[in-house]
Amino acid sequence: MIKPEDVVLYKKSGEPGFATTQKNRTSILIRRLIGEAIEVRATDVHIEPESKRVRIRARVDGFLRDMAEYDHESGSRILSAIKVLCDLDITRKNRMQDGSFSGVVRGRPVEFRVSSVEEVFGDKMVIRILETEPEIIDLKRLGLDVKTETDLRLFLTRPQGMLLVSGPTGSGKSTTLYSLLREVDRKQRNVIAIEDPIEYHLEYMTQIPVSPKHGVTFATALRNALRQDPNILMIGEIRDSETAAIAIQSGLTGHLVFSTVHARDSVATIYRLLDLGVEPFLVANVLNMTLAQRLVRMLCRSCKVPHDPDEVKIRPLGRYVKGRIYSPKGCERCEGTGYRGRTGVFEIVRVTEKMRDMIVEKASEDVMRKVAREEGMQPIHIAAMEKVNDGLTSLDELERVLG
Ligand SMILES: [Zn+2]
């Protein structure tokens, strides 16, 4: 829960929005509202005077929901204070005004764009919230199925082991890793992340930026981190033999290791470690899970339209239509795109005993893929098709992302 004291606001000029000693009710109300809005991932906050009250609503995932309501006196104090924050003219009536202010919420910078328009019962104000650093998504919202989410939570409680995520740039790998780290009991475990660059911030976590210019590579940073008795290590990427070797050794000696590699799917991810020169028996022993992921756009819920696909065309691809599927249309809410928000699609390998034996025996990637399927791995295009069948995304989008 974000408290008013976690929210610091500044005018555009950089001056404090409220004097630090100012503990008045309006300042606290505004900071509480902003904290709550960010907590629920609102993209904007609407302050709307009505005949008997001032209603405050927040837009979350494209939809407005009630947040609070105040009497006219408190409501107009809030409106005036925000106008002052934006250096807007508080006396001017009957016109549209816009401005901005900035803030730091729980240590993360946020920008606010404000527009105010005079309406029947006073000024209606909309505050757009622009997070300048991406948000860490709750594990529940990554787009995982229930079974995988449960398995991942179980993995997080293990004393040692390794989980690898693969996917192209911009496929949400670091979001996934951070969503996992968010769930870890960081207060009681020493968590060290080595990243290039640092994208997110979490409390109770040490973050070391990689800086080859200053001689800090993934491998050197990892060695330094290991001197600090970590329980959990997050390595931004394993892309060289040295890092691979240290990471694997760590995962076998009492550390839980998370990382990403460049590989085209969840099975190829296993082989990436072998390519980097790691002994097969070490890979077999250390790896618990591999995830390959992509992001697909979600259909706009306001305008998606039912769609009857040409099943003859999609069946050979293993894509079965169950129930109603939808196509994008485009409306005001989705700015005509037909899509709003994105979700992850995953291909997950749980490394089983049988697969461990096969890694040691250096089985070929194709044979491994076949066995992985037998052992329960759902190929990513099937996982994506489930999302089409759930009406979350479209066949076009699946084609676009997975080909
Ligand atoms: Zn729409």
PDB file of N, CA and C in Angstrom, residues 108 133-137 172-176 178-179 195 197-202 205 207 234:
ATOM      1  N   ARG A 108      10.310   6.043  -7.217  1.00  0.00           N
ATOM      2  CA  ARG A 108      10.280   5.993  -8.687  1.00  0.00           C
ATOM      3  C   ARG A 108       9.713   7.277  -9.256  1.00  0.00           C
ATOM      4  N   GLU A 133       9.415   5.084 -15.376  1.00  0.00           N
ATOM      5  CA  GLU A 133      10.088   3.791 -15.317  1.00  0.00           C
ATOM      6  C   GLU A 133       9.010   2.722 -15.326  1.00  0.00           C
ATOM      7  N   PRO A 134       9.253   1.630 -16.033  1.00  0.00           N
ATOM      8  CA  PRO A 134       8.193   0.641 -16.159  1.00  0.00           C
ATOM      9  C   PRO A 134       7.820  -0.001 -14.825  1.00  0.00           C
ATOM     10  N   GLU A 135       6.612  -0.457 -14.799  1.00  0.00           N
ATOM     11  CA  GLU A 135       6.070  -1.028 -13.570  1.00  0.00           C
ATOM     12  C   GLU A 135       6.386  -2.520 -13.485  1.00  0.00           C
ATOM     13  N   ILE A 136       6.559  -3.001 -12.300  1.00  0.00           N
ATOM     14  CA  ILE A 136       6.787  -4.431 -12.119  1.00  0.00           C
ATOM     15  C   ILE A 136       5.425  -5.099 -11.999  1.00  0.00           C
ATOM     16  N   ILE A 137       5.210  -6.043 -12.880  1.00  0.00           N
ATOM     17  CA  ILE A 137       3.900  -6.661 -12.960  1.00  0.00           C
ATOM     18  C   ILE A 137       3.768  -7.792 -11.955  1.00  0.00           C
ATOM     19  N   GLY A 172       9.645  -9.091 -22.975  1.00  0.00           N
ATOM     20  CA  GLY A 172       9.187  -9.064 -21.589  1.00  0.00           C
ATOM     21  C   GLY A 172       9.979  -9.944 -20.637  1.00  0.00           C
ATOM     22  N   LYS A 173      11.210 -10.334 -21.025  1.00  0.00           N
ATOM     23  CA  LYS A 173      12.007 -11.209 -20.154  1.00  0.00           C
ATOM     24  C   LYS A 173      12.296 -10.570 -18.792  1.00  0.00           C
ATOM     25  N   SER A 174      12.753  -9.320 -18.809  1.00  0.00           N
ATOM     26  CA  SER A 174      13.079  -8.730 -17.499  1.00  0.00           C
ATOM     27  C   SER A 174      11.833  -8.489 -16.679  1.00  0.00           C
ATOM     28  N   THR A 175      10.719  -8.204 -17.333  1.00  0.00           N
ATOM     29  CA  THR A 175       9.462  -8.052 -16.588  1.00  0.00           C
ATOM     30  C   THR A 175       9.158  -9.358 -15.854  1.00  0.00           C
ATOM     31  N   THR A 176       9.339 -10.475 -16.553  1.00  0.00           N
ATOM     32  CA  THR A 176       9.080 -11.773 -15.926  1.00  0.00           C
ATOM     33  C   THR A 176      10.018 -12.007 -14.747  1.00  0.00           C
ATOM     34  N   TYR A 178      11.590  -9.838 -12.918  1.00  0.00           N
ATOM     35  CA  TYR A 178      11.259  -8.960 -11.798  1.00  0.00           C
ATOM     36  C   TYR A 178       9.951  -9.336 -11.116  1.00  0.00           C
ATOM     37  N   SER A 179       9.011  -9.837 -11.894  1.00  0.00           N
ATOM     38  CA  SER A 179       7.759 -10.287 -11.278  1.00  0.00           C
ATOM     39  C   SER A 179       8.048 -11.450 -10.331  1.00  0.00           C
ATOM     40  N   GLU A 195      22.776  -6.327 -13.701  1.00  0.00           N
ATOM     41  CA  GLU A 195      21.983  -5.974 -14.877  1.00  0.00           C
ATOM     42  C   GLU A 195      22.666  -4.999 -15.817  1.00  0.00           C
ATOM     43  N   PRO A 197      20.911  -2.647 -18.874  1.00  0.00           N
ATOM     44  CA  PRO A 197      20.986  -1.695 -17.759  1.00  0.00           C
ATOM     45  C   PRO A 197      19.976  -2.080 -16.674  1.00  0.00           C
ATOM     46  N   ILE A 198      19.983  -1.354 -15.570  1.00  0.00           N
ATOM     47  CA  ILE A 198      18.991  -1.583 -14.520  1.00  0.00           C
ATOM     48  C   ILE A 198      17.676  -0.953 -14.977  1.00  0.00           C
ATOM     49  N   GLU A 199      16.629  -1.758 -15.041  1.00  0.00           N
ATOM     50  CA  GLU A 199      15.357  -1.260 -15.563  1.00  0.00           C
ATOM     51  C   GLU A 199      14.318  -1.006 -14.486  1.00  0.00           C
ATOM     52  N   TYR A 200      14.392  -1.801 -13.433  1.00  0.00           N
ATOM     53  CA  TYR A 200      13.385  -1.698 -12.385  1.00  0.00           C
ATOM     54  C   TYR A 200      14.079  -1.547 -11.042  1.00  0.00           C
ATOM     55  N   HIS A 201      13.332  -1.068 -10.073  1.00  0.00           N
ATOM     56  CA  HIS A 201      13.888  -0.982  -8.727  1.00  0.00           C
ATOM     57  C   HIS A 201      12.989  -1.710  -7.750  1.00  0.00           C
ATOM     58  N   LEU A 202      13.608  -2.456  -6.877  1.00  0.00           N
ATOM     59  CA  LEU A 202      12.864  -3.166  -5.841  1.00  0.00           C
ATOM     60  C   LEU A 202      13.564  -2.928  -4.509  1.00  0.00           C
ATOM     61  N   MET A 205      16.903  -5.256  -2.203  1.00  0.00           N
ATOM     62  CA  MET A 205      17.599  -5.938  -3.271  1.00  0.00           C
ATOM     63  C   MET A 205      18.814  -5.112  -3.666  1.00  0.00           C
ATOM     64  N   GLN A 207      21.395  -4.068  -6.490  1.00  0.00           N
ATOM     65  CA  GLN A 207      21.431  -4.082  -7.949  1.00  0.00           C
ATOM     66  C   GLN A 207      22.770  -3.555  -8.434  1.00  0.00           C
ATOM     67  N   MET A 234      20.207 -12.691  -9.630  1.00  0.00           N
ATOM     68  CA  MET A 234      19.550 -12.456 -10.910  1.00  0.00           C
ATOM     69  C   MET A 234      20.623 -11.928 -11.837  1.00  0.00           C
TER      70      MET A 234
END
